Amino acid sequence: MKVGIVGLPRSGKTTVFAALCGQTPDPGLPPGKMSLGTVRVQDERLRRLYALFPPAKLIFAEVVFADIAGAAGKKGVDRGTLTAMKELDAFAQVLRGFPDETGAAPDPLRELRDLEAETILADLDVVERKVARLAKGEKPGFPTEKEVLGRLKDALDAGTPARRAGLTAEQIRNLSGYAFLSLKPVLYVLNVPEAAVREPPPAALVGEAEARQAGLMVLSGEVEKQIAELDESSAKDFLADLGLTESAAQRFTAAAYALMDLVSFFTVGDDEVRAWTIRRGTEAVLAAGKIHTDLEKGFIRAEVIRHEDLLELGTEAKCREAGKLRVEGKTYVVQDGDILHIRFSK
Ligand SMILES: Nc1nc2c(ncn2[C@@H]2O[C@H](COP(=O)(O)OP(=O)(O)OP(=O)(O)O)[C@@H](O)[C@H]2O)c(=O)[nH]1
Ligand SMILES: [Mg+2]
């Protein structure tokens, strides 16, 4: 899963990226090119499971963040950025909450609306071209494509992002090839000076995020970037001084999970204890494919134990004896916190 740190020029994207990933992107990167950084998803359940398998390797799930190099001197969002955004699964839009280099006051609400408008226009352009081709007799990619695109066009024309156009899950799946920007989930990040991290965000901004059913986080990119460079215990003290208990990376990955409706399942064994990320509602056979394509192709069944049961009983054998090991088929919907053992044929 790749989350793009996006926003208007000079909003603090690269600073926030550095705060999350603990690495500073190469400043010489050409516009439109991405820097990637990974953040471990801290999971207390996984740590506790790991204690049952001491020689194993402990592997956390990861979220990949992307920072897109901006076109220097541009006022709005450039084309290269919009194109790069197509490759990403979700966005965290950084909103400037500090006076810029010229002393201009921040206007996060305008930034939110501006980027949203840019994504809507980019999508509208794609939709209009396709609608025109379909009208000329091009074969639709799926049976209802004409109607769905017509509905989407109406929404975009009215300034509504695709994610708020009331499309069904199936329609969204059918449209996946288009990589519509305004369909991707978005989380807003207000980047404020250190003194403001404890203050509530402006009410108007809160209202705007709520109207979109989108998350809003407040953080100080500059400060959290410094914290990301410290060792664990100094970082804790620094965060506590700011009235926070978790680093930006932890708060952010939790928000990203919620944003994209992601859940984790685990695999355990003497070699490794590992967390895997899937969308809520994923069936066992597709979850198996996350681990390895062979497991998806040769899937026979999934043996499922709840992590609570394994933690309580201590071994898989005891779980089996106690009837806490279930055998599930391909279409079983994997639940957050399940431990899976996939049986497959080679
Ligand atoms: N005062 C203050 N300045 C900040 C903060 N975050 C970033 N800046 C400054 O704002 C300027 C832009 O920050 P960047 O992180 O480079 O912003 P960006 O969005 O990546 O910029 P482009 O990639 O050029 O579009 C830099 O001079 C930063 O030092 C902040 O929280 N407070
Ligand atoms: Mg930048």
JSON list of C-alpha atoms in Angstrom, two decimals, residues 8 21 74 104 157 223 227 230 264 271 274 280 282 298 321 328:
[
{"chain": "A", "resi": 8, "resn": "LEU", "atom": "CA", "xyz": [0.27, 22.47, -2.81]},
{"chain": "A", "resi": 21, "resn": "CYS", "atom": "CA", "xyz": [10.02, 7.99, 7.42]},
{"chain": "A", "resi": 74, "resn": "LYS", "atom": "CA", "xyz": [5.03, 26.72, -9.53]},
{"chain": "A", "resi": 104, "resn": "ALA", "atom": "CA", "xyz": [1.99, 35.05, 3.80]},
{"chain": "A", "resi": 157, "resn": "ASP", "atom": "CA", "xyz": [-19.27, 18.58, -13.18]},
{"chain": "A", "resi": 223, "resn": "VAL", "atom": "CA", "xyz": [9.36, 19.22, 15.16]},
{"chain": "A", "resi": 227, "resn": "ILE", "atom": "CA", "xyz": [12.00, 13.74, 16.80]},
{"chain": "A", "resi": 230, "resn": "LEU", "atom": "CA", "xyz": [16.30, 10.81, 17.98]},
{"chain": "A", "resi": 264, "resn": "SER", "atom": "CA", "xyz": [-4.02, -7.17, 9.69]},
{"chain": "A", "resi": 271, "resn": "ASP", "atom": "CA", "xyz": [10.96, -19.17, 11.40]},
{"chain": "A", "resi": 274, "resn": "ARG", "atom": "CA", "xyz": [4.62, -11.70, 10.73]},
{"chain": "A", "resi": 280, "resn": "ARG", "atom": "CA", "xyz": [-11.39, -5.42, 5.30]},
{"chain": "A", "resi": 282, "resn": "THR", "atom": "CA", "xyz": [-10.74, -9.89, 1.84]},
{"chain": "A", "resi": 298, "resn": "GLY", "atom": "CA", "xyz": [-2.82, -24.15, -4.83]},
{"chain": "A", "resi": 321, "resn": "GLU", "atom": "CA", "xyz": [-7.26, -29.63, 21.43]},
{"chain": "A", "resi": 328, "resn": "GLU", "atom": "CA", "xyz": [-12.09, -22.39, 6.55]}
]
